[in-house]
XYZ file of C-alpha atoms in Angstrom:
708
model
C 16.788 1.433 -94.407
C 19.960 -0.356 -95.751
C 22.581 2.202 -94.149
C 20.548 2.333 -90.957
C 20.223 -1.726 -90.238
C 24.386 -2.079 -91.604
C 25.010 0.477 -88.387
C 23.603 -1.512 -86.352
C 24.721 -5.061 -86.930
C 28.551 -3.135 -87.012
C 27.957 -2.070 -83.655
C 26.865 -5.204 -82.464
C 29.836 -6.944 -83.619
C 31.823 -4.329 -82.209
C 30.319 -5.122 -78.806
C 30.741 -8.472 -78.983
C 33.901 -9.325 -79.940
C 35.078 -6.368 -76.945
C 33.006 -8.636 -74.935
C 34.629 -11.652 -76.158
C 37.784 -9.897 -75.555
C 36.705 -9.375 -71.522
C 35.838 -13.117 -70.870
C 39.016 -14.438 -72.689
C 41.335 -12.141 -70.385
C 39.357 -13.168 -67.357
C 39.945 -16.849 -68.018
C 42.809 -16.400 -68.365
C 43.356 -14.828 -64.951
C 41.488 -17.058 -63.345
C 43.428 -20.108 -64.622
C 47.068 -18.520 -64.797
C 47.195 -16.415 -61.668
C 47.470 -18.525 -58.916
C 50.569 -20.381 -60.711
C 51.872 -17.003 -62.137
C 52.119 -16.393 -58.086
C 53.793 -19.561 -57.345
C 56.450 -19.064 -59.964
C 56.986 -15.896 -58.699
C 56.692 -16.060 -54.850
C 57.955 -18.747 -52.703
C 56.194 -18.971 -49.440
C 57.801 -19.917 -46.075
C 55.474 -21.411 -43.984
C 56.948 -22.402 -40.781
C 57.849 -19.167 -39.338
C 57.101 -17.717 -36.311
C 56.600 -13.842 -35.937
C 57.338 -10.928 -33.535
C 54.373 -9.607 -32.493
C 53.292 -6.350 -30.606
C 52.112 -6.561 -26.899
C 51.201 -3.326 -24.786
C 50.893 -3.307 -20.615
C 49.685 0.315 -19.287
C 52.560 2.609 -19.924
C 55.141 0.677 -22.786
C 54.403 -0.994 -26.464
C 57.297 -3.900 -26.531
C 57.692 -6.018 -30.114
C 57.443 -5.379 -33.454
C 55.215 -4.968 -36.545
C 55.900 -3.798 -40.539
C 54.116 -2.056 -42.817
C 50.460 -2.327 -43.941
C 51.729 -4.063 -47.299
C 54.343 -5.560 -45.838
C 58.419 -4.919 -45.678
C 60.622 -5.848 -48.581
C 64.741 -5.529 -48.847
C 67.231 -7.465 -50.424
C 68.484 -10.276 -48.857
C 71.950 -10.317 -46.935
C 73.425 -13.053 -44.841
C 74.704 -12.160 -42.017
C 76.865 -15.255 -40.079
C 79.964 -13.128 -38.666
C 79.640 -9.796 -36.453
C 81.890 -8.365 -39.345
C 79.039 -8.987 -41.842
C 77.183 -6.547 -41.035
C 79.442 -3.278 -42.527
C 77.458 -4.539 -45.528
C 74.576 -3.994 -44.255
C 74.674 -1.192 -42.213
C 76.983 1.133 -44.786
C 78.492 -0.526 -47.503
C 75.831 -1.833 -49.720
C 74.523 0.050 -52.450
C 70.780 -2.134 -52.473
C 69.117 -0.882 -49.016
C 67.035 -2.005 -47.085
C 68.362 -5.197 -46.754
C 66.097 -7.900 -44.679
C 68.901 -9.431 -42.691
C 68.848 -13.166 -42.311
C 70.646 -13.330 -39.155
C 72.611 -17.028 -37.334
C 71.082 -17.799 -34.205
C 73.814 -17.081 -32.301
C 74.086 -13.623 -33.487
C 70.404 -12.570 -32.096
C 71.639 -10.761 -29.430
C 71.287 -7.174 -27.526
C 74.204 -5.872 -29.110
C 73.356 -6.926 -32.862
C 70.214 -5.677 -32.333
C 70.515 -2.278 -30.837
C 73.395 -1.723 -33.861
C 70.457 -2.744 -36.197
C 67.850 -0.810 -34.608
C 69.524 2.428 -35.217
C 69.838 2.017 -38.855
C 66.243 1.693 -39.689
C 66.398 3.369 -42.664
C 68.796 0.885 -43.901
C 66.503 -2.765 -42.632
C 63.724 -3.666 -43.639
C 63.573 -6.847 -41.096
C 65.038 -9.606 -40.225
C 64.629 -13.757 -39.963
C 66.463 -15.477 -37.835
C 67.553 -19.286 -38.250
C 67.481 -21.292 -35.075
C 71.248 -21.804 -33.540
C 72.161 -25.297 -33.218
C 73.345 -25.936 -31.097
C 71.688 -23.669 -28.502
C 74.061 -21.128 -27.712
C 77.026 -22.060 -24.585
C 76.676 -19.104 -23.154
C 73.214 -18.794 -22.986
C 70.682 -17.076 -24.161
C 66.665 -15.044 -22.475
C 65.108 -12.008 -23.666
C 63.440 -11.957 -20.555
C 64.764 -9.431 -18.237
C 66.883 -10.041 -15.156
C 64.251 -8.954 -12.562
C 60.810 -11.149 -14.062
C 57.647 -9.573 -13.190
C 59.586 -6.330 -11.199
C 56.517 -4.311 -9.323
C 54.155 -6.456 -9.538
C 55.370 -9.039 -6.522
C 54.757 -8.713 -2.882
C 58.253 -6.676 -2.283
C 58.004 -2.532 -3.152
C 59.036 0.303 -1.002
C 56.584 -0.177 1.666
C 57.513 -4.172 2.241
C 61.034 -5.221 2.167
C 62.115 -2.349 0.604
C 65.841 -3.617 0.479
C 64.715 -6.358 -1.841
C 62.589 -4.684 -3.768
C 63.761 -4.219 -7.712
C 65.573 -7.685 -7.337
C 68.064 -5.356 -5.047
C 69.345 -8.727 -3.592
C 69.596 -10.904 -6.238
C 69.649 -10.582 -9.917
C 67.727 -13.739 -10.599
C 67.798 -13.767 -14.410
C 71.493 -12.600 -14.863
C 71.417 -13.831 -18.018
C 68.353 -11.490 -19.351
C 69.270 -9.055 -21.787
C 65.524 -7.780 -21.926
C 65.584 -8.084 -25.799
C 61.987 -9.185 -25.508
C 60.624 -6.156 -23.937
C 62.447 -3.862 -26.543
C 60.129 -1.835 -29.700
C 61.040 -2.899 -33.238
C 59.877 -0.370 -35.670
C 60.696 -3.312 -38.364
C 59.631 -6.732 -38.796
C 61.371 -10.331 -36.967
C 60.512 -13.435 -37.722
C 61.698 -16.699 -36.323
C 63.263 -19.683 -39.572
C 61.321 -23.093 -38.014
C 62.760 -25.454 -40.744
C 66.031 -25.643 -41.684
C 64.877 -26.503 -45.182
C 63.517 -23.222 -45.304
C 66.308 -21.724 -44.237
C 68.737 -23.324 -46.639
C 66.485 -22.571 -49.679
C 66.461 -18.706 -48.479
C 70.552 -18.989 -47.958
C 70.687 -20.618 -51.603
C 69.296 -18.245 -53.245
C 70.890 -15.166 -50.933
C 74.299 -17.306 -53.336
C 72.932 -17.245 -56.732
C 71.783 -13.906 -56.788
C 73.303 -11.756 -53.673
C 76.754 -12.804 -53.165
C 79.065 -9.732 -54.490
C 82.018 -10.896 -57.179
C 85.578 -9.292 -56.293
C 83.815 -6.659 -53.873
C 81.903 -5.136 -56.771
C 77.904 -4.746 -56.466
C 75.367 -7.867 -57.120
C 73.728 -7.436 -60.238
C 70.346 -7.438 -60.986
C 68.023 -9.373 -60.433
C 68.441 -9.857 -56.737
C 67.168 -12.150 -54.827
C 64.467 -10.507 -51.637
C 62.325 -11.469 -49.147
C 58.429 -9.332 -47.729
C 57.414 -10.190 -44.319
C 54.057 -8.944 -43.088
C 53.162 -8.232 -39.369
C 51.475 -5.540 -39.614
C 49.847 -4.563 -36.231
C 47.089 -2.646 -35.403
C 47.232 -1.660 -31.599
C 49.813 1.010 -30.627
C 50.910 3.335 -28.131
C 50.069 1.487 -24.659
C 47.083 -0.885 -23.209
C 45.283 2.403 -22.155
C 45.319 3.763 -25.581
C 44.102 0.180 -27.504
C 41.830 -0.299 -25.161
C 39.879 2.945 -25.211
C 40.078 2.788 -29.091
C 38.398 -0.717 -29.118
C 35.727 0.801 -26.366
C 34.873 3.791 -28.741
C 34.430 0.733 -31.629
C 32.058 -1.057 -29.303
C 29.659 1.596 -28.299
C 29.351 3.331 -31.844
C 30.742 1.384 -34.704
C 27.999 -1.228 -35.845
C 31.123 -3.823 -37.625
C 33.525 -2.585 -34.796
C 37.316 -3.347 -35.561
C 38.674 -4.373 -31.871
C 42.996 -3.056 -31.978
C 43.599 -5.123 -28.771
C 42.745 -8.514 -26.849
C 43.920 -9.080 -23.107
C 46.600 -11.674 -22.189
C 44.341 -14.306 -20.464
C 43.101 -18.288 -20.201
C 42.251 -20.628 -17.280
C 43.641 -21.530 -14.291
C 43.910 -25.559 -13.730
C 42.532 -26.595 -10.051
C 41.706 -29.339 -8.328
C 40.839 -30.965 -4.850
C 41.978 -33.808 -2.843
C 38.442 -34.481 -1.227
C 35.863 -32.869 -3.561
C 34.587 -29.527 -2.309
C 31.006 -28.394 -3.023
C 31.772 -25.248 -6.086
C 28.487 -23.221 -6.111
C 29.021 -21.773 -1.672
C 32.439 -20.863 0.159
C 34.262 -23.453 2.185
C 33.316 -22.765 6.255
C 36.017 -21.075 8.017
C 37.327 -24.146 9.759
C 38.035 -26.126 7.001
C 41.616 -25.399 6.226
C 43.274 -26.251 2.516
C 46.955 -26.745 2.359
C 47.980 -25.197 -1.735
C 50.471 -26.518 -4.338
C 50.658 -24.530 -6.681
C 53.097 -24.005 -9.858
C 52.692 -22.221 -13.615
C 51.920 -23.227 -16.458
C 53.151 -20.933 -19.153
C 56.131 -19.029 -20.568
C 57.504 -17.015 -23.790
C 59.886 -16.323 -25.792
C 60.563 -13.130 -27.922
C 58.435 -14.858 -31.297
C 55.009 -15.146 -30.971
C 53.671 -18.620 -29.335
C 57.022 -20.202 -29.673
C 57.371 -21.306 -25.768
C 59.044 -25.024 -25.519
C 59.699 -23.834 -21.517
C 61.056 -27.030 -20.304
C 62.442 -25.713 -17.378
C 60.771 -22.547 -16.657
C 57.175 -24.483 -16.745
C 56.903 -27.467 -18.274
C 59.560 -29.116 -15.578
C 57.224 -28.014 -12.576
C 54.009 -28.848 -13.482
C 54.448 -32.477 -14.870
C 56.029 -33.059 -11.250
C 53.174 -31.663 -9.597
C 50.673 -33.737 -12.047
C 52.642 -36.727 -11.111
C 52.896 -35.459 -6.990
C 48.803 -35.286 -7.449
C 48.446 -38.580 -8.902
C 50.879 -40.106 -6.493
C 49.176 -38.170 -3.138
C 45.668 -39.320 -4.897
C 45.996 -43.026 -3.937
C 46.917 -42.737 -0.327
C 44.301 -45.183 1.454
C 43.287 -42.573 3.933
C 43.230 -38.801 2.191
C 39.747 -38.986 2.363
C 40.032 -39.171 6.443
C 42.881 -36.230 6.211
C 41.817 -33.820 8.511
C 42.883 -30.787 6.112
C 41.722 -31.029 1.998
C 45.024 -29.999 -0.461
C 43.887 -28.050 -3.617
C 46.756 -28.196 -6.445
C 46.776 -25.166 -8.717
C 47.893 -24.044 -11.790
C 48.437 -20.951 -12.789
C 48.340 -19.659 -16.466
C 49.744 -15.768 -17.187
C 52.482 -15.530 -14.330
C 55.355 -15.018 -16.874
C 53.074 -11.620 -17.599
C 53.196 -10.194 -14.126
C 50.864 -12.928 -12.142
C 47.721 -12.879 -14.310
C 46.460 -16.377 -13.472
C 47.458 -15.666 -9.429
C 46.949 -11.935 -8.954
C 43.128 -13.342 -10.513
C 42.515 -16.085 -7.999
C 43.811 -14.118 -5.060
C 41.022 -11.072 -6.014
C 38.281 -13.978 -7.120
C 39.462 -15.121 -3.082
C 38.759 -11.605 -1.130
C 35.326 -11.182 -2.916
C 33.448 -15.022 -2.123
C 34.050 -15.675 -5.768
C 35.877 -19.025 -5.545
C 35.056 -21.598 -3.281
C 38.213 -21.616 -1.759
C 38.492 -18.083 0.856
C 42.319 -16.506 1.659
C 41.626 -17.718 4.618
C 41.075 -21.051 4.345
C 44.436 -21.146 3.544
C 46.775 -23.167 6.041
C 49.536 -23.671 3.488
C 51.572 -23.018 0.200
C 53.827 -24.855 -1.336
C 54.952 -23.883 -5.065
C 57.006 -25.389 -7.870
C 59.576 -22.831 -9.995
C 62.361 -24.763 -12.005
C 62.629 -27.662 -10.396
C 64.741 -29.988 -13.663
C 67.681 -30.768 -11.276
C 70.372 -29.777 -14.277
C 72.837 -29.659 -12.081
C 72.593 -31.618 -8.836
C 69.874 -33.199 -6.857
C 69.876 -30.345 -4.264
C 66.389 -28.002 -4.251
C 66.230 -24.988 -2.281
C 63.760 -23.812 0.064
C 63.154 -20.427 -0.990
C 60.851 -18.296 1.715
C 59.753 -14.608 2.736
C 62.033 -12.809 5.475
C 59.789 -10.603 5.728
C 56.312 -12.530 6.744
C 58.187 -13.862 9.168
C 59.151 -11.241 11.575
C 55.960 -12.416 12.373
C 56.317 -14.853 14.797
C 53.461 -17.168 14.573
C 53.834 -16.725 11.341
C 58.125 -17.713 11.545
C 56.573 -20.866 13.454
C 54.224 -22.378 11.037
C 57.094 -21.541 8.415
C 59.962 -23.840 10.362
C 56.878 -26.384 10.566
C 56.794 -26.104 6.945
C 60.727 -26.884 6.103
C 60.962 -29.633 8.965
C 57.824 -31.681 7.150
C 59.183 -31.472 3.687
C 63.552 -31.871 4.906
C 61.347 -35.224 6.346
C 59.337 -36.097 3.778
C 62.885 -35.957 1.547
C 64.071 -38.831 4.053
C 64.749 -42.383 1.399
C 64.887 -40.101 -1.685
C 67.948 -39.069 -3.274
C 66.271 -35.533 -3.847
C 68.512 -33.337 -0.823
C 66.491 -30.216 0.595
C 68.660 -27.125 1.140
C 67.497 -23.842 3.726
C 68.570 -20.689 2.761
C 69.599 -17.629 4.603
C 66.542 -15.655 5.711
C 67.973 -12.851 5.177
C 67.513 -13.682 1.154
C 63.844 -12.598 -0.698
C 61.503 -14.961 -2.683
C 62.485 -15.683 -6.530
C 59.267 -14.539 -8.753
C 56.886 -16.487 -7.850
C 53.284 -16.930 -7.521
C 53.444 -16.579 -3.724
C 54.236 -13.609 -3.970
C 50.417 -12.751 -4.891
C 49.492 -14.231 -2.229
C 51.301 -12.252 0.507
C 50.721 -9.275 -1.049
C 47.082 -9.492 0.677
C 48.101 -12.124 3.588
C 50.544 -13.713 5.556
C 50.737 -16.827 4.469
C 53.207 -19.768 5.957
C 54.952 -20.643 2.306
C 57.953 -22.064 0.384
C 58.535 -22.105 -2.747
C 60.954 -24.688 -4.144
C 63.765 -24.266 -7.053
C 66.830 -25.895 -8.084
C 68.504 -22.731 -7.508
C 70.151 -20.630 -4.481
C 70.196 -17.425 -5.538
C 70.192 -17.297 -9.695
C 68.428 -19.047 -12.246
C 70.056 -22.046 -13.102
C 68.565 -22.421 -16.230
C 70.744 -20.284 -18.997
C 67.581 -19.993 -21.722
C 64.805 -18.492 -19.534
C 62.059 -17.555 -21.526
C 63.886 -18.190 -24.260
C 63.225 -21.031 -27.645
C 66.416 -22.796 -26.465
C 63.922 -23.843 -23.145
C 63.727 -27.240 -25.040
C 63.559 -31.283 -24.175
C 67.512 -30.835 -24.773
C 68.003 -27.809 -21.705
C 66.812 -30.572 -19.178
C 68.669 -33.369 -20.834
C 65.516 -35.253 -22.146
C 66.736 -37.280 -24.821
C 66.035 -40.811 -26.201
C 67.804 -43.756 -27.743
C 68.318 -43.568 -31.647
C 66.368 -46.220 -34.007
C 63.310 -46.201 -31.782
C 59.979 -45.514 -32.740
C 57.449 -43.015 -31.012
C 55.944 -45.428 -29.107
C 59.256 -46.538 -27.459
C 60.146 -42.755 -26.808
C 56.849 -42.598 -25.096
C 57.747 -45.069 -22.431
C 61.144 -44.834 -22.481
C 61.840 -43.581 -18.710
C 64.348 -40.990 -18.932
C 67.222 -40.004 -15.962
C 65.032 -36.843 -15.959
C 61.481 -38.218 -15.635
C 63.556 -40.541 -12.934
C 64.890 -37.415 -11.007
C 61.470 -35.443 -11.491
C 60.045 -38.309 -10.071
C 61.464 -38.342 -6.638
C 60.857 -34.651 -6.503
C 57.004 -35.559 -7.061
C 57.406 -38.055 -4.161
C 58.941 -35.375 -1.757
C 56.480 -33.450 -2.657
C 53.321 -35.470 -1.989
C 54.662 -36.912 1.177
C 54.817 -33.028 2.066
C 51.479 -32.534 0.929
C 50.074 -35.195 2.917
C 52.016 -34.530 5.939
C 50.507 -30.710 5.963
C 47.308 -31.780 5.584
C 47.343 -33.892 8.850
C 48.486 -37.407 7.574
C 50.413 -40.111 9.656
C 50.205 -43.421 8.888
C 50.805 -43.434 4.645
C 53.532 -41.677 4.491
C 55.952 -43.790 3.147
C 53.728 -45.351 0.729
C 53.217 -42.436 -1.589
C 55.813 -42.931 -4.066
C 55.845 -41.183 -7.612
C 55.707 -43.306 -10.987
C 58.522 -41.785 -13.067
C 56.264 -43.453 -16.135
C 53.591 -40.940 -15.720
C 56.850 -38.357 -15.655
C 58.092 -39.345 -18.814
C 54.726 -39.574 -20.506
C 54.285 -36.079 -19.559
C 57.557 -34.843 -20.586
C 57.423 -36.131 -23.827
C 53.822 -35.534 -24.844
C 54.286 -31.560 -23.458
C 58.538 -31.540 -25.171
C 58.515 -33.871 -27.695
C 55.473 -34.901 -29.715
C 51.819 -33.993 -28.179
C 50.568 -36.060 -30.635
C 50.313 -39.598 -28.710
C 48.989 -42.378 -28.413
C 48.680 -41.589 -24.137
C 47.606 -37.735 -24.957
C 45.011 -39.233 -27.507
C 43.776 -41.312 -25.013
C 42.817 -39.095 -22.155
C 41.249 -36.242 -24.278
C 37.676 -35.814 -25.486
C 37.881 -36.336 -29.638
C 36.711 -32.966 -30.189
C 40.101 -31.749 -28.711
C 42.531 -33.676 -31.042
C 43.180 -30.811 -33.039
C 44.433 -29.430 -30.211
C 47.616 -31.792 -30.054
C 50.489 -30.527 -32.849
C 52.881 -33.262 -34.157
C 55.801 -31.437 -32.674
C 55.243 -29.688 -28.781
C 52.589 -27.900 -27.188
C 53.925 -24.369 -26.306
C 53.078 -22.895 -23.464
C 51.972 -19.230 -24.736
C 49.119 -17.544 -22.929
C 47.516 -15.835 -25.988
C 44.248 -14.553 -26.400
C 42.476 -17.213 -27.178
C 41.283 -19.429 -23.845
C 41.200 -22.086 -23.274
C 44.509 -22.738 -24.538
C 46.437 -25.971 -25.757
C 48.385 -26.788 -22.500
C 45.158 -26.040 -20.499
C 43.206 -28.301 -21.717
C 45.715 -31.330 -21.790
C 47.154 -30.696 -18.441
C 43.310 -30.458 -16.969
C 42.627 -33.791 -18.810
C 45.627 -35.096 -17.442
C 44.542 -34.024 -13.676
C 41.756 -35.429 -14.424
C 42.920 -39.021 -15.876
C 45.769 -39.094 -13.040
C 43.758 -38.300 -10.300
C 39.867 -38.902 -11.094
C 38.040 -42.272 -11.202
C 36.667 -43.906 -14.155
C 32.878 -44.592 -13.524
C 30.214 -46.814 -15.394
C 28.168 -44.274 -17.106
C 27.048 -43.318 -20.831
C 27.600 -41.094 -22.810
C 24.990 -39.054 -22.359
C 25.333 -39.503 -18.321
C 28.374 -38.404 -18.624
C 28.157 -34.673 -20.657
C 25.197 -34.389 -18.212
C 24.902 -36.408 -14.420
C 21.494 -34.173 -13.415
C 20.442 -37.998 -15.293
C 22.652 -39.891 -12.867
C 20.685 -40.338 -9.315
C 22.584 -39.440 -6.519
C 25.477 -37.863 -8.473
C 26.583 -33.802 -7.819
C 27.772 -31.587 -10.821
C 29.174 -29.336 -7.882
C 31.035 -31.904 -6.720
C 32.761 -33.024 -9.423
C 33.054 -32.827 -13.457
C 32.823 -35.390 -15.624
C 34.380 -36.268 -19.066
C 33.848 -38.082 -21.787
C 37.505 -39.367 -23.399
C 38.560 -40.944 -26.296
C 40.363 -43.866 -24.638
C 43.068 -46.835 -26.063
C 43.083 -47.747 -29.468
C 41.647 -51.761 -29.528
C 44.556 -54.101 -30.310
C 43.302 -54.096 -33.664
C 43.678 -50.096 -33.780
C 40.641 -49.478 -35.546
C 38.288 -48.893 -32.629
C 38.551 -47.114 -29.553
C 37.415 -47.436 -26.051
C 36.164 -44.343 -24.410
C 35.218 -43.728 -21.026
C 33.631 -41.536 -18.338
C 36.212 -40.037 -16.290
C 35.011 -38.036 -12.812
C 37.304 -36.022 -10.824
C 37.566 -32.411 -9.145
C 40.113 -31.159 -12.115
C 37.713 -28.071 -13.059
C 38.968 -24.186 -14.712
C 38.384 -21.101 -13.813
C 38.932 -17.534 -15.816
C 42.592 -16.734 -15.516
C 41.973 -13.022 -16.791
C 43.561 -10.240 -14.824
C 41.364 -8.009 -12.801
C 42.448 -4.699 -14.361
C 40.196 -6.281 -17.535
C 37.492 -6.940 -14.642
C 37.319 -3.305 -13.282
C 38.253 -1.641 -16.033
C 41.578 0.010 -14.402
C 43.522 -0.333 -18.010
C 46.305 2.106 -15.968
C 47.026 -0.340 -13.498
C 49.709 -0.367 -11.224
C 48.289 -2.996 -9.321
C 47.590 -5.558 -11.801
C 48.499 -6.945 -15.370
C 47.583 -5.024 -17.825
C 49.367 -7.172 -20.868
C 47.333 -6.729 -24.319
C 48.139 -8.317 -27.556
C 47.815 -6.290 -30.569
C 45.213 -7.705 -33.475
C 46.473 -8.007 -36.829
C 44.812 -9.213 -40.185
C 48.034 -11.179 -42.069
C 50.860 -12.551 -41.089
C 53.360 -13.901 -43.896
C 56.968 -14.130 -45.191
C 58.171 -14.574 -48.606
C 61.040 -14.713 -51.101
C 61.424 -13.628 -54.548
C 63.236 -12.024 -57.513
C 63.133 -8.560 -57.744
C 64.597 -6.079 -60.954
C 66.334 -2.767 -60.467
C 64.648 0.376 -59.866
C 65.423 1.112 -63.439
C 64.079 -1.851 -65.079
C 61.102 -1.581 -62.992
C 60.944 2.459 -63.905
C 61.561 1.110 -67.582
C 58.572 -1.406 -67.464
C 55.970 0.883 -65.994
C 56.677 3.623 -68.977
C 56.367 0.428 -71.611
C 52.862 -1.033 -69.749
C 51.447 2.659 -69.930
C 52.544 2.897 -72.733
C 50.792 -0.572 -74.281
C 47.416 0.938 -72.039
C 47.444 4.593 -74.331
C 48.050 2.435 -77.646
C 45.202 0.277 -76.614
C 42.940 2.696 -75.388
C 43.584 4.470 -78.774
C 42.725 1.490 -81.017
C 39.585 0.498 -79.355
C 38.226 4.133 -79.741
C 39.363 3.749 -83.458
C 37.990 0.358 -83.859
C 34.169 1.422 -82.410
C 34.603 5.020 -84.188
C 35.160 3.446 -87.946
C 32.451 0.218 -86.461
C 30.125 1.092 -89.443
C 33.040 0.502 -91.673
C 34.614 -2.474 -90.428
C 31.820 -4.252 -89.464
C 29.684 -4.535 -92.303
C 27.184 -6.808 -92.089
C 25.465 -9.002 -95.123
C 22.484 -7.654 -96.666
C 19.199 -9.782 -96.634
C 17.577 -10.473 -100.091
C 14.445 -9.882 -98.918
C 15.764 -6.429 -98.273
C 16.746 -5.927 -101.678
C 14.115 -3.128 -103.364
C 14.485 -2.849 -107.583
């Protein structure tokens, strides 16, 4: 009895000890895990990755392995430094920290050809911007998706006549098998360089001594090959899986549009109701995901159109004009005209209130920042003008624009009729129907923009700058020279649209407000989270305003920040404040004689009170609306279409970057061996303790169990 009782107690004692040990280990891991990780790794929080995009035939962009790619950091400040990375360095693979001025096609081709020695790339921003210019876009943007083809103006197809973006090196349309990140914060870049200097610099030409500073980049992409492949895989997942894993999403968002005079959006216009279209694009891009400042390629144009819309809406006789005016801000034009092709598609099928045949004329703004002079060039299509009727209408359009510039510093210039249209939304409309149209741009032939669709197309690129030692509120209201120039362009556009709509009496009273332009430029290019943008948005949209400038990438989650802000800016600039309560504004059916099909109603925050604690919200009634900007290829299921855009964006689970010190391979093997040995010893000791538990853990006998 005594032996049985002692064995049971010993067994319980050994189990209790093991449980206590496990509990201590678990608590130590929970308490110290995060602390240990912070001591090992330095996270890089202000980075932007290059991600994978796909179209009907190709994949472009970058990706990492599923567990991230790691390499020893080597700073490349001049082209000669590549020698160490490509051939001489003894510790490949390397993670290259590349100076922004060296981020060129020539250097990238060298790195791309040595993937066994390259783990990835971190690119620092060049300051100042490269003087020679930099554009990772193509020399012939949106080639194959405009109006010119082998059957329509073959002499102009594939930019045979003009290489519009002559600085374009096509880098953003290449496929890289390693991750590439942009370092957006100079302080983080300096931390990496200091780590490199402390640990990785070779002494007297000898190899650096371990531990070495390394970087790890995570940007594993799920989609591969093409849109056709990734959409098919996603479709199969949706069909047969309970928890489908979608691998890619179509690039999509919303177009912003409004009418000068309200129309019933539940139906379509009568054939005799003619409309003048004023159009521009909202989006841009760069090599890196969601880094798309687009100052000249997009912002200057849509800001000008917003100012023109405000000026025209204030004309006293707009409600009696014979023709209506439609303002359109197209999304996704960077990616083979997503927004304009979708609007044309809907117009042709009666899915949009304005049919294609109701368009009287078309005026488009494209790159109007006037960086080099006060000249605007009027681009027209020479092929459609072979039709005498179209030529007559285009001549009337050009003459109207010239007349509208009278008394304004901006000079409008005509071009030789043998020159084709630049990349523009008008081309998608001309694919469907001969339309009298003109594209206004600050370049006669090739783009003046040396940073087209790059990270350097910023406020500085269009000469937007502010005096020092001023508050953000003062900068918001400071009228820059660029704002004055764009206000002049907006004045010309507003007056031209007024005349094209049939107006005669109030043309010279139409004048754009430079203060509106300067606030828009400041918000979109410098600081979105400013007092004016806050006042014109709904309260729940405040999170869309970041501390810096807005980025204008179309993305896959919509509406994007830019789309919302442009819609609300358009509503506030052209709409009317009505005396509605919040409930009435959010549900206009509660208000007699109000028609939801004619107007949109927006309850906005309003300005702060003088004491700065409360706001004065109000209701805005306008015609500013959103309409889907998703390529018709995805509506039709034609993922391999050559007629419509097929761009998709790969999905991913984890995108991050960090630096840390790594030991030599030999030390890692020794550490592994020692750890394995400790594990074996621990198991052996645990086995022995358990086997001798009846001896090691003898419980004292109770007095009552002793027998004589």
